PDB file of C-alpha atoms and ligand atoms in Angstrom:
ATOM      1  CA  UNK A   1      21.151  16.814  12.722  1.00  0.00           C
ATOM      2  CA  UNK A   2      23.074  13.916  14.242  1.00  0.00           C
ATOM      3  CA  UNK A   3      22.294  10.402  13.028  1.00  0.00           C
ATOM      4  CA  UNK A   4      18.949   9.297  14.508  1.00  0.00           C
ATOM      5  CA  UNK A   5      20.124   5.801  15.352  1.00  0.00           C
ATOM      6  CA  UNK A   6      23.188   7.236  17.212  1.00  0.00           C
ATOM      7  CA  UNK A   7      20.842   9.573  19.208  1.00  0.00           C
ATOM      8  CA  UNK A   8      18.580   6.667  20.115  1.00  0.00           C
ATOM      9  CA  UNK A   9      21.594   4.619  21.178  1.00  0.00           C
ATOM     10  CA  UNK A  10      23.257   7.376  23.178  1.00  0.00           C
ATOM     11  CA  UNK A  11      19.937   8.033  25.027  1.00  0.00           C
ATOM     12  CA  UNK A  12      19.799   4.393  25.907  1.00  0.00           C
ATOM     13  CA  UNK A  13      16.351   4.066  24.264  1.00  0.00           C
ATOM     14  CA  UNK A  14      14.863   0.635  23.822  1.00  0.00           C
ATOM     15  CA  UNK A  15      11.982   0.115  21.358  1.00  0.00           C
ATOM     16  CA  UNK A  16       8.560  -0.843  22.858  1.00  0.00           C
ATOM     17  CA  UNK A  17       6.587  -3.122  20.665  1.00  0.00           C
ATOM     18  CA  UNK A  18       3.399  -2.534  22.594  1.00  0.00           C
ATOM     19  CA  UNK A  19       3.409   1.119  21.491  1.00  0.00           C
ATOM     20  CA  UNK A  20       3.872   0.216  17.795  1.00  0.00           C
ATOM     21  CA  UNK A  21       7.326   1.824  17.686  1.00  0.00           C
ATOM     22  CA  UNK A  22       8.618   1.397  14.159  1.00  0.00           C
ATOM     23  CA  UNK A  23      10.460   4.546  13.230  1.00  0.00           C
ATOM     24  CA  UNK A  24      11.286   6.151   9.932  1.00  0.00           C
ATOM     25  CA  UNK A  25      14.734   7.577   9.270  1.00  0.00           C
ATOM     26  CA  UNK A  26      14.978   8.218   5.490  1.00  0.00           C
ATOM     27  CA  UNK A  27      14.882  12.008   5.007  1.00  0.00           C
ATOM     28  CA  UNK A  28      13.728  11.766   1.349  1.00  0.00           C
ATOM     29  CA  UNK A  29      10.750   9.521   2.322  1.00  0.00           C
ATOM     30  CA  UNK A  30       9.847  11.814   5.243  1.00  0.00           C
ATOM     31  CA  UNK A  31       9.857  14.879   3.036  1.00  0.00           C
ATOM     32  CA  UNK A  32       7.837  13.050   0.411  1.00  0.00           C
ATOM     33  CA  UNK A  33       5.160  12.222   2.976  1.00  0.00           C
ATOM     34  CA  UNK A  34       4.983  15.880   4.069  1.00  0.00           C
ATOM     35  CA  UNK A  35       4.551  16.712   0.352  1.00  0.00           C
ATOM     36  CA  UNK A  36       1.851  14.080  -0.001  1.00  0.00           C
ATOM     37  CA  UNK A  37       0.017  15.753   2.918  1.00  0.00           C
ATOM     38  CA  UNK A  38       0.172  19.118   1.123  1.00  0.00           C
ATOM     39  CA  UNK A  39       1.650  20.815   4.188  1.00  0.00           C
ATOM     40  CA  UNK A  40       2.500  24.432   3.514  1.00  0.00           C
ATOM     41  CA  UNK A  41       3.534  27.521   5.474  1.00  0.00           C
ATOM     42  CA  UNK A  42      -0.059  28.187   6.588  1.00  0.00           C
ATOM     43  CA  UNK A  43      -0.802  24.590   7.647  1.00  0.00           C
ATOM     44  CA  UNK A  44      -1.381  23.645  11.233  1.00  0.00           C
ATOM     45  CA  UNK A  45      -0.475  19.893  11.684  1.00  0.00           C
ATOM     46  CA  UNK A  46      -1.487  17.451  14.360  1.00  0.00           C
ATOM     47  CA  UNK A  47       0.801  14.409  14.606  1.00  0.00           C
ATOM     48  CA  UNK A  48       0.007  11.337  16.609  1.00  0.00           C
ATOM     49  CA  UNK A  49       3.165   9.465  17.670  1.00  0.00           C
ATOM     50  CA  UNK A  50       6.236  11.674  17.453  1.00  0.00           C
ATOM     51  CA  UNK A  51       8.555   8.734  18.037  1.00  0.00           C
ATOM     52  CA  UNK A  52      12.109   9.910  17.605  1.00  0.00           C
ATOM     53  CA  UNK A  53      10.879  13.011  15.832  1.00  0.00           C
ATOM     54  CA  UNK A  54      12.076  12.378  12.283  1.00  0.00           C
ATOM     55  CA  UNK A  55       8.642  12.938  10.648  1.00  0.00           C
ATOM     56  CA  UNK A  56       7.891  15.719  13.203  1.00  0.00           C
ATOM     57  CA  UNK A  57      11.075  17.572  12.062  1.00  0.00           C
ATOM     58  CA  UNK A  58      10.235  17.158   8.366  1.00  0.00           C
ATOM     59  CA  UNK A  59       6.727  18.562   9.029  1.00  0.00           C
ATOM     60  CA  UNK A  60       8.098  21.396  11.144  1.00  0.00           C
ATOM     61  CA  UNK A  61      10.343  22.507   8.198  1.00  0.00           C
ATOM     62  CA  UNK A  62       7.218  23.180   6.082  1.00  0.00           C
ATOM     63  CA  UNK A  63       4.288  23.892   8.418  1.00  0.00           C
ATOM     64  CA  UNK A  64       3.062  26.896  10.342  1.00  0.00           C
ATOM     65  CA  UNK A  65       2.643  24.913  13.557  1.00  0.00           C
ATOM     66  CA  UNK A  66       3.006  21.289  14.646  1.00  0.00           C
ATOM     67  CA  UNK A  67       1.370  19.720  17.713  1.00  0.00           C
ATOM     68  CA  UNK A  68       2.547  16.204  18.247  1.00  0.00           C
ATOM     69  CA  UNK A  69       1.397  13.592  20.769  1.00  0.00           C
ATOM     70  CA  UNK A  70       3.722  10.883  22.140  1.00  0.00           C
ATOM     71  CA  UNK A  71       2.675   8.302  24.742  1.00  0.00           C
ATOM     72  CA  UNK A  72       6.228   7.223  25.657  1.00  0.00           C
ATOM     73  CA  UNK A  73       8.009   9.673  27.998  1.00  0.00           C
ATOM     74  CA  UNK A  74      11.280   7.753  27.535  1.00  0.00           C
ATOM     75  CA  UNK A  75      11.466   9.600  24.148  1.00  0.00           C
ATOM     76  CA  UNK A  76      11.740  13.020  25.879  1.00  0.00           C
ATOM     77  CA  UNK A  77      15.534  13.209  25.779  1.00  0.00           C
ATOM     78  CA  UNK A  78      15.625  11.902  22.203  1.00  0.00           C
ATOM     79  CA  UNK A  79      13.061  14.506  21.010  1.00  0.00           C
ATOM     80  CA  UNK A  80      14.896  17.265  22.828  1.00  0.00           C
ATOM     81  CA  UNK A  81      17.864  16.630  20.505  1.00  0.00           C
ATOM     82  CA  UNK A  82      16.121  15.748  17.266  1.00  0.00           C
ATOM     83  CA  UNK A  83      13.733  18.676  17.464  1.00  0.00           C
ATOM     84  CA  UNK A  84      16.258  21.241  18.706  1.00  0.00           C
ATOM     85  CA  UNK A  85      15.497  24.555  17.002  1.00  0.00           C
ATOM     86  CA  UNK A  86      12.032  23.591  15.787  1.00  0.00           C
ATOM     87  CA  UNK A  87      10.347  26.659  17.306  1.00  0.00           C
ATOM     88  CA  UNK A  88       6.929  25.980  15.727  1.00  0.00           C
ATOM     89  CA  UNK A  89       6.651  22.507  17.287  1.00  0.00           C
ATOM     90  CA  UNK A  90       5.213  21.359  20.573  1.00  0.00           C
ATOM     91  CA  UNK A  91       5.303  17.766  21.948  1.00  0.00           C
ATOM     92  CA  UNK A  92       2.591  16.588  24.353  1.00  0.00           C
ATOM     93  CA  UNK A  93       3.513  13.450  26.252  1.00  0.00           C
ATOM     94  CA  UNK A  94       0.080  11.952  26.616  1.00  0.00           C
ATOM     95  CA  UNK A  95      -2.034   9.104  25.228  1.00  0.00           C
ATOM     96  CA  UNK A  96      -3.777  10.694  22.267  1.00  0.00           C
ATOM     97  CA  UNK A  97      -6.841   8.356  22.657  1.00  0.00           C
ATOM     98  CA  UNK A  98      -7.626   9.938  26.022  1.00  0.00           C
ATOM     99  CA  UNK A  99      -7.705  13.474  24.661  1.00  0.00           C
ATOM    100  CA  UNK A 100     -10.874  15.466  24.200  1.00  0.00           C
ATOM    101  CA  UNK A 101     -10.870  16.027  20.467  1.00  0.00           C
ATOM    102  CA  UNK A 102     -13.354  18.924  20.364  1.00  0.00           C
ATOM    103  CA  UNK A 103     -11.505  20.852  23.030  1.00  0.00           C
ATOM    104  CA  UNK A 104      -8.199  20.250  21.165  1.00  0.00           C
ATOM    105  CA  UNK A 105      -9.864  21.449  17.898  1.00  0.00           C
ATOM    106  CA  UNK A 106     -10.995  24.663  19.647  1.00  0.00           C
ATOM    107  CA  UNK A 107      -7.368  25.407  20.240  1.00  0.00           C
ATOM    108  CA  UNK A 108      -6.031  24.313  16.886  1.00  0.00           C
ATOM    109  CA  UNK A 109      -8.595  25.776  14.479  1.00  0.00           C
ATOM    110  CA  UNK A 110      -8.359  24.238  10.989  1.00  0.00           C
ATOM    111  CA  UNK A 111      -5.668  21.552  10.752  1.00  0.00           C
ATOM    112  CA  UNK A 112      -4.574  18.384   9.085  1.00  0.00           C
ATOM    113  CA  UNK A 113      -3.322  15.106  10.671  1.00  0.00           C
ATOM    114  CA  UNK A 114       0.031  13.888   9.350  1.00  0.00           C
ATOM    115  CA  UNK A 115       1.375  10.719  11.042  1.00  0.00           C
ATOM    116  CA  UNK A 116       3.058   7.417  10.857  1.00  0.00           C
ATOM    117  CA  UNK A 117       0.412   5.877  13.122  1.00  0.00           C
ATOM    118  CA  UNK A 118       1.027   3.246  15.805  1.00  0.00           C
ATOM    119  CA  UNK A 119      -0.428   0.181  14.151  1.00  0.00           C
ATOM    120  CA  UNK A 120      -2.274  -1.235  17.180  1.00  0.00           C
ATOM    121  CA  UNK A 121      -4.635   1.778  17.223  1.00  0.00           C
ATOM    122  CA  UNK A 122      -4.756   2.901  13.552  1.00  0.00           C
ATOM    123  CA  UNK A 123      -8.435   2.228  12.867  1.00  0.00           C
ATOM    124  CA  UNK A 124      -9.838   3.660  16.128  1.00  0.00           C
ATOM    125  CA  UNK A 125      -7.719   6.838  15.700  1.00  0.00           C
ATOM    126  CA  UNK A 126      -8.807   7.371  12.069  1.00  0.00           C
ATOM    127  CA  UNK A 127     -12.485   6.637  12.923  1.00  0.00           C
ATOM    128  CA  UNK A 128     -12.316   9.209  15.725  1.00  0.00           C
ATOM    129  CA  UNK A 129     -11.507  11.976  13.222  1.00  0.00           C
ATOM    130  CA  UNK A 130     -14.063  10.636  10.790  1.00  0.00           C
ATOM    131  CA  UNK A 131     -16.837  10.562  13.365  1.00  0.00           C
ATOM    132  CA  UNK A 132     -15.996  13.420  15.720  1.00  0.00           C
ATOM    133  CA  UNK A 133     -13.890  16.057  14.079  1.00  0.00           C
ATOM    134  CA  UNK A 134     -15.249  19.482  13.154  1.00  0.00           C
ATOM    135  CA  UNK A 135     -12.195  21.399  11.951  1.00  0.00           C
ATOM    136  CA  UNK A 136      -9.940  18.637  10.569  1.00  0.00           C
ATOM    137  CA  UNK A 137      -9.399  19.034   6.804  1.00  0.00           C
ATOM    138  CA  UNK A 138      -8.022  15.548   6.324  1.00  0.00           C
ATOM    139  CA  UNK A 139      -5.481  12.938   7.270  1.00  0.00           C
ATOM    140  CA  UNK A 140      -2.318  11.677   5.580  1.00  0.00           C
ATOM    141  CA  UNK A 141      -1.238   8.646   7.495  1.00  0.00           C
ATOM    142  CA  UNK A 142       1.026   5.669   7.234  1.00  0.00           C
ATOM    143  CA  UNK A 143      -0.815   2.448   7.952  1.00  0.00           C
ATOM    144  CA  UNK A 144      -0.302  -1.247   7.308  1.00  0.00           C
ATOM    145  CA  UNK A 145      -0.847  -1.946   3.626  1.00  0.00           C
ATOM    146  CA  UNK A 146      -3.734  -4.337   4.325  1.00  0.00           C
ATOM    147  CA  UNK A 147      -5.483  -1.558   6.396  1.00  0.00           C
ATOM    148  CA  UNK A 148      -4.877   0.920   3.563  1.00  0.00           C
ATOM    149  CA  UNK A 149      -6.679  -1.465   1.153  1.00  0.00           C
ATOM    150  CA  UNK A 150      -9.696  -1.654   3.524  1.00  0.00           C
ATOM    151  CA  UNK A 151      -9.813   2.144   3.986  1.00  0.00           C
ATOM    152  CA  UNK A 152      -9.907   2.824   0.210  1.00  0.00           C
ATOM    153  CA  UNK A 153     -11.804  -0.332  -0.964  1.00  0.00           C
ATOM    154  CA  UNK A 154     -14.505  -0.366  -3.643  1.00  0.00           C
ATOM    155  CA  UNK A 155     -17.988  -1.780  -2.917  1.00  0.00           C
ATOM    156  CA  UNK A 156     -18.383  -5.449  -3.696  1.00  0.00           C
ATOM    157  CA  UNK A 157     -14.712  -6.338  -2.957  1.00  0.00           C
ATOM    158  CA  UNK A 158     -13.505  -8.504  -0.074  1.00  0.00           C
ATOM    159  CA  UNK A 159     -11.703  -5.423   1.477  1.00  0.00           C
ATOM    160  CA  UNK A 160     -14.863  -3.264   1.483  1.00  0.00           C
ATOM    161  CA  UNK A 161     -16.370  -2.944   4.919  1.00  0.00           C
ATOM    162  CA  UNK A 162     -17.873  -0.742   7.615  1.00  0.00           C
ATOM    163  CA  UNK A 163     -14.614   1.274   7.974  1.00  0.00           C
ATOM    164  CA  UNK A 164     -14.581   2.050   4.247  1.00  0.00           C
ATOM    165  CA  UNK A 165     -18.180   3.236   4.331  1.00  0.00           C
ATOM    166  CA  UNK A 166     -17.524   5.390   7.433  1.00  0.00           C
ATOM    167  CA  UNK A 167     -14.559   7.133   5.833  1.00  0.00           C
ATOM    168  CA  UNK A 168     -16.356   7.618   2.464  1.00  0.00           C
ATOM    169  CA  UNK A 169     -19.121   9.609   4.120  1.00  0.00           C
ATOM    170  CA  UNK A 170     -16.589  12.260   5.083  1.00  0.00           C
ATOM    171  CA  UNK A 171     -14.424  12.462   2.003  1.00  0.00           C
ATOM    172  CA  UNK A 172     -12.137  10.820  -0.574  1.00  0.00           C
ATOM    173  CA  UNK A 173      -9.572   8.235   0.390  1.00  0.00           C
ATOM    174  CA  UNK A 174      -6.614   7.035  -1.670  1.00  0.00           C
ATOM    175  CA  UNK A 175      -3.287   5.253  -1.308  1.00  0.00           C
ATOM    176  CA  UNK A 176      -0.645   7.807  -2.244  1.00  0.00           C
ATOM    177  CA  UNK A 177       2.542   5.846  -1.468  1.00  0.00           C
ATOM    178  CA  UNK A 178       3.600   2.256  -0.805  1.00  0.00           C
ATOM    179  CA  UNK A 179       6.389   1.878   1.736  1.00  0.00           C
ATOM    180  CA  UNK A 180       8.296  -1.402   2.117  1.00  0.00           C
ATOM    181  CA  UNK A 181       8.933  -2.807   5.594  1.00  0.00           C
ATOM    182  CA  UNK A 182      12.715  -2.255   5.146  1.00  0.00           C
ATOM    183  CA  UNK A 183      12.204   1.479   5.552  1.00  0.00           C
ATOM    184  CA  UNK A 184      11.369   1.120   9.273  1.00  0.00           C
ATOM    185  CA  UNK A 185      13.551   0.599  12.364  1.00  0.00           C
ATOM    186  CA  UNK A 186      12.920  -1.967  13.740  1.00  0.00           C
ATOM    187  CA  UNK A 187      11.613  -3.689  10.616  1.00  0.00           C
ATOM    188  CA  UNK A 188       7.974  -4.802  11.026  1.00  0.00           C
ATOM    189  CA  UNK A 189       6.557  -8.007   9.467  1.00  0.00           C
ATOM    190  CA  UNK A 190       4.334  -6.197   7.054  1.00  0.00           C
ATOM    191  CA  UNK A 191       4.598  -3.510   4.314  1.00  0.00           C
ATOM    192  CA  UNK A 192       2.933  -0.135   4.738  1.00  0.00           C
ATOM    193  CA  UNK A 193       1.204   2.528   2.661  1.00  0.00           C
ATOM    194  CA  UNK A 194       0.463   6.198   3.062  1.00  0.00           C
ATOM    195  CA  UNK A 195      -3.240   6.899   2.817  1.00  0.00           C
ATOM    196  CA  UNK A 196      -4.668  10.347   2.148  1.00  0.00           C
ATOM    197  CA  UNK A 197      -8.189  10.995   3.408  1.00  0.00           C
ATOM    198  CA  UNK A 198      -9.428  14.365   2.254  1.00  0.00           C
ATOM    199  CA  UNK A 199     -12.450  15.795   4.098  1.00  0.00           C
ATOM    200  CA  UNK A 200     -12.608  18.778   1.726  1.00  0.00           C
ATOM    201  CA  UNK A 201     -13.641  16.734  -1.338  1.00  0.00           C
ATOM    202  CA  UNK A 202     -16.116  13.866  -1.962  1.00  0.00           C
ATOM    203  CA  UNK A 203     -18.191  12.826   1.007  1.00  0.00           C
ATOM    204  CA  UNK A 204     -21.952  13.207   1.303  1.00  0.00           C
ATOM    205  CA  UNK A 205     -24.520  14.467   3.836  1.00  0.00           C
ATOM    206  CA  UNK A 206     -26.878  12.190   5.732  1.00  0.00           C
ATOM    207  CA  UNK A 207     -29.857  13.071   7.966  1.00  0.00           C
ATOM    208  CA  UNK A 208     -28.204  11.505  10.957  1.00  0.00           C
ATOM    209  CA  UNK A 209     -24.550  10.288  11.135  1.00  0.00           C
ATOM    210  CA  UNK A 210     -25.616   7.981  14.006  1.00  0.00           C
ATOM    211  CA  UNK A 211     -28.327   6.366  11.840  1.00  0.00           C
ATOM    212  CA  UNK A 212     -25.749   6.001   9.061  1.00  0.00           C
ATOM    213  CA  UNK A 213     -23.388   4.167  11.505  1.00  0.00           C
ATOM    214  CA  UNK A 214     -26.194   1.881  12.497  1.00  0.00           C
ATOM    215  CA  UNK A 215     -27.225   1.204   8.871  1.00  0.00           C
ATOM    216  CA  UNK A 216     -23.610   0.424   7.922  1.00  0.00           C
ATOM    217  CA  UNK A 217     -23.193  -1.849  11.007  1.00  0.00           C
ATOM    218  CA  UNK A 218     -26.326  -3.684   9.988  1.00  0.00           C
ATOM    219  CA  UNK A 219     -25.247  -3.948   6.335  1.00  0.00           C
ATOM    220  CA  UNK A 220     -21.973  -5.669   7.316  1.00  0.00           C
ATOM    221  CA  UNK A 221     -23.302  -7.546  10.306  1.00  0.00           C
ATOM    222  CA  UNK A 222     -23.245 -10.903   8.635  1.00  0.00           C
ATOM    223  CA  UNK A 223     -21.538 -10.637   5.260  1.00  0.00           C
ATOM    224  CA  UNK A 224     -22.972 -13.897   3.931  1.00  0.00           C
ATOM    225  CA  UNK A 225     -26.564 -12.960   4.761  1.00  0.00           C
ATOM    226  CA  UNK A 226     -28.769 -10.781   2.550  1.00  0.00           C
ATOM    227  CA  UNK A 227     -29.408  -7.202   3.659  1.00  0.00           C
ATOM    228  CA  UNK A 228     -33.033  -8.182   4.107  1.00  0.00           C
ATOM    229  CA  UNK A 229     -32.034 -10.851   6.713  1.00  0.00           C
ATOM    230  CA  UNK A 230     -29.717  -8.424   8.464  1.00  0.00           C
ATOM    231  CA  UNK A 231     -32.536  -5.823   8.553  1.00  0.00           C
ATOM    232  CA  UNK A 232     -34.991  -8.325  10.107  1.00  0.00           C
ATOM    233  CA  UNK A 233     -32.420  -9.393  12.730  1.00  0.00           C
ATOM    234  CA  UNK A 234     -31.178  -5.924  13.548  1.00  0.00           C
ATOM    235  CA  UNK A 235     -34.228  -3.739  13.499  1.00  0.00           C
ATOM    236  CA  UNK A 236     -36.859  -6.320  14.424  1.00  0.00           C
ATOM    237  CA  UNK A 237     -38.776  -5.630  11.194  1.00  0.00           C
ATOM    238  CA  UNK A 238     -41.147  -8.006   9.609  1.00  0.00           C
ATOM    239  CA  UNK A 239     -39.905  -9.562   6.387  1.00  0.00           C
ATOM    240  CA  UNK A 240     -42.536  -7.647   4.450  1.00  0.00           C
ATOM    241  CA  UNK A 241     -41.556  -4.282   6.019  1.00  0.00           C
ATOM    242  CA  UNK A 242     -37.868  -4.979   5.331  1.00  0.00           C
ATOM    243  CA  UNK A 243     -38.641  -5.794   1.699  1.00  0.00           C
ATOM    244  CA  UNK A 244     -40.714  -2.653   1.328  1.00  0.00           C
ATOM    245  CA  UNK A 245     -37.970  -0.348   2.581  1.00  0.00           C
ATOM    246  CA  UNK A 246     -35.310  -2.002   0.475  1.00  0.00           C
ATOM    247  CA  UNK A 247     -37.568  -1.733  -2.512  1.00  0.00           C
ATOM    248  CA  UNK A 248     -38.252   1.949  -1.848  1.00  0.00           C
ATOM    249  CA  UNK A 249     -34.462   2.544  -1.736  1.00  0.00           C
ATOM    250  CA  UNK A 250     -34.118   0.823  -5.142  1.00  0.00           C
ATOM    251  CA  UNK A 251     -32.071  -2.075  -3.703  1.00  0.00           C
ATOM    252  CA  UNK A 252     -32.605  -5.333  -5.646  1.00  0.00           C
ATOM    253  CA  UNK A 253     -34.033  -8.410  -3.931  1.00  0.00           C
ATOM    254  CA  UNK A 254     -31.400 -10.609  -2.346  1.00  0.00           C
ATOM    255  CA  UNK A 255     -28.742  -7.941  -2.328  1.00  0.00           C
ATOM    256  CA  UNK A 256     -25.956  -8.199   0.259  1.00  0.00           C
ATOM    257  CA  UNK A 257     -24.846  -5.180   2.199  1.00  0.00           C
ATOM    258  CA  UNK A 258     -21.293  -5.422   0.927  1.00  0.00           C
ATOM    259  CA  UNK A 259     -22.437  -4.673  -2.673  1.00  0.00           C
ATOM    260  CA  UNK A 260     -23.929  -1.253  -1.811  1.00  0.00           C
ATOM    261  CA  UNK A 261     -21.858   1.879  -2.327  1.00  0.00           C
ATOM    262  CA  UNK A 262     -21.533   4.361   0.590  1.00  0.00           C
ATOM    263  CA  UNK A 263     -23.958   6.914  -1.018  1.00  0.00           C
ATOM    264  CA  UNK A 264     -26.587   4.140  -1.383  1.00  0.00           C
ATOM    265  CA  UNK A 265     -26.060   3.221   2.250  1.00  0.00           C
ATOM    266  CA  UNK A 266     -26.456   6.897   3.098  1.00  0.00           C
ATOM    267  CA  UNK A 267     -29.798   7.119   1.206  1.00  0.00           C
ATOM    268  CA  UNK A 268     -30.929   3.921   2.892  1.00  0.00           C
ATOM    269  CA  UNK A 269     -30.105   5.311   6.355  1.00  0.00           C
ATOM    270  CA  UNK A 270     -32.095   8.491   5.574  1.00  0.00           C
ATOM    271  CA  UNK A 271     -35.044   6.287   4.591  1.00  0.00           C
ATOM    272  CA  UNK A 272     -34.835   4.354   7.818  1.00  0.00           C
ATOM    273  CA  UNK A 273     -34.887   7.593   9.783  1.00  0.00           C
ATOM    274  CA  UNK A 274     -37.854   8.892   7.706  1.00  0.00           C
ATOM    275  CA  UNK A 275     -39.838   5.589   8.346  1.00  0.00           C
ATOM    276  CA  UNK A 276     -39.028   5.832  12.047  1.00  0.00           C
ATOM    277  CA  UNK A 277     -37.054   2.506  12.028  1.00  0.00           C
ATOM    278  CA  UNK A 278     -34.038   4.342  13.484  1.00  0.00           C
ATOM    279  CA  UNK A 279     -34.965   7.138  15.883  1.00  0.00           C
TER     280      UNK A 279
HETATM  281  N1  LIG B 301       6.549   9.464  13.901  1.00  0.00           N
HETATM  282  C1  LIG B 301       7.596   8.503  14.159  1.00  0.00           C
HETATM  283  C2  LIG B 301       8.210   8.067  12.898  1.00  0.00           C
HETATM  284  O1  LIG B 301       7.637   8.184  11.878  1.00  0.00           O
HETATM  285  O2  LIG B 301       9.357   7.538  12.961  1.00  0.00           O
HETATM  286  C3  LIG B 301       7.138   7.379  15.041  1.00  0.00           C
HETATM  287  C4  LIG B 301       6.042   6.498  14.464  1.00  0.00           C
HETATM  288  S1  LIG B 301       5.745   5.042  15.387  1.00  0.00           S
HETATM  289  C5  LIG B 301       4.980   4.037  14.078  1.00  0.00           C
HETATM  290  C6  LIG B 301       4.346   5.399  16.401  1.00  0.00           C
HETATM  291  C7  LIG B 301       4.600   6.270  17.627  1.00  0.00           C
HETATM  292  O3  LIG B 301       3.355   6.454  18.342  1.00  0.00           O
HETATM  293  C8  LIG B 301       5.512   5.641  18.666  1.00  0.00           C
HETATM  294  O4  LIG B 301       6.553   6.476  19.044  1.00  0.00           O
HETATM  295  C9  LIG B 301       4.596   5.308  19.854  1.00  0.00           C
HETATM  296  O5  LIG B 301       5.286   5.395  21.100  1.00  0.00           O
HETATM  297  C10 LIG B 301       3.519   6.370  19.725  1.00  0.00           C
HETATM  298  N2  LIG B 301       2.224   6.052  20.303  1.00  0.00           N
HETATM  299  C11 LIG B 301       1.681   4.841  20.373  1.00  0.00           C
HETATM  300  N3  LIG B 301       0.456   4.899  20.928  1.00  0.00           N
HETATM  301  C12 LIG B 301       0.187   6.230  21.171  1.00  0.00           C
HETATM  302  C13 LIG B 301      -0.890   6.958  21.741  1.00  0.00           C
HETATM  303  N4  LIG B 301      -1.990   6.295  22.179  1.00  0.00           N
HETATM  304  N5  LIG B 301      -0.792   8.276  21.840  1.00  0.00           N
HETATM  305  C14 LIG B 301       0.312   8.948  21.441  1.00  0.00           C
HETATM  306  N6  LIG B 301       1.370   8.311  20.875  1.00  0.00           N
HETATM  307  C15 LIG B 301       1.346   6.995  20.753  1.00  0.00           C
END
C-alpha cells in the first residue's frame, strides 16, 4: 500500500478535530492491536471510526468480515485507496451513535468490536454495548489512558465509578497496551491505552439491569456522602429503612458507595427490587 500520509495529502484531506480524528499509521502497532483483540478467520468485526483505514486494513487481513462506520464522508476517496482489495470489508458512512444496535446485531450475528475510538464519544459508545448488546462478545478499543484507568478501576480507588461498575456487570476489563501520543497523526495532548472488555468471562447476573443502573447511580451520586445518605435522598427512604436494607446486604454502617465492589452493588440492587424500593 502507498504511504498513508501521502494518500491523505493527495486526496486533499484535512483533519477534523471535532470528530476526534487522530489516526494510527504504524503497521506493527496496528497488527498488535488486532492480535490483542483475538481476531481470527472466523471473527466478524465491527469497527467504529474507520478514519484513513489503517486499522480497518489490519483487521481485514485477519478477520472473516469487517463492518466499519465512519461519520466523515470526506474520507471516502482515502478509504477507496487504502482498502483496495479488502473484499471482506464494508464501510458505512453514517454516525454510529444514530444506528439501531439490535437491528445491526441481527445482521451481524456474533461479533467483536475493535476500534481506535473517537475520544469525544468513547464512554457513551462503550456503555451502549455494555447496556444494549445481545451478540457482542467483547470490545478491544483504544481510549485515552485516563479513561482506560476508569474503565478497569478497582473499588475504593479515585478512578472507580459508575462506568467501572457498569462494565464489570458484563465481563472482565483490562488494559492490554499503552500507546504514547507520538503514535498518532496528528499528535493528541494525551497518551492512550488499548482496553479489552471481554463479555464471555467474568460478569454477573442481576434481577434487573435497570435496577442495577439505578443502584450504581445512587451509590456514586455524591461520592463524599455515605451510601445511607444517598439512599435516603434518591429513593425517599426513611433513615431506618435505609439502614435496614444496607444491613441486610451486609454493608457496614457509614460505608460509601465507592468502596463497594460491582458484585456487592449487584446484590444490593437485587435486594432493592425484592423490597419493592425499585420497581
Ligand atoms: N481507525 C482509524 C485509525 O485508527 O487511524 C481512525 C481513528 S480516529 C481516533 C476516530 C474516527 O472516528 C475518525 O475518523 C472520525 O471521523 C470517526 N468518527 C467520529 N465520530 C464518529 C461517529 N459518531 N460515528 C462513526 N465514526 C465516527
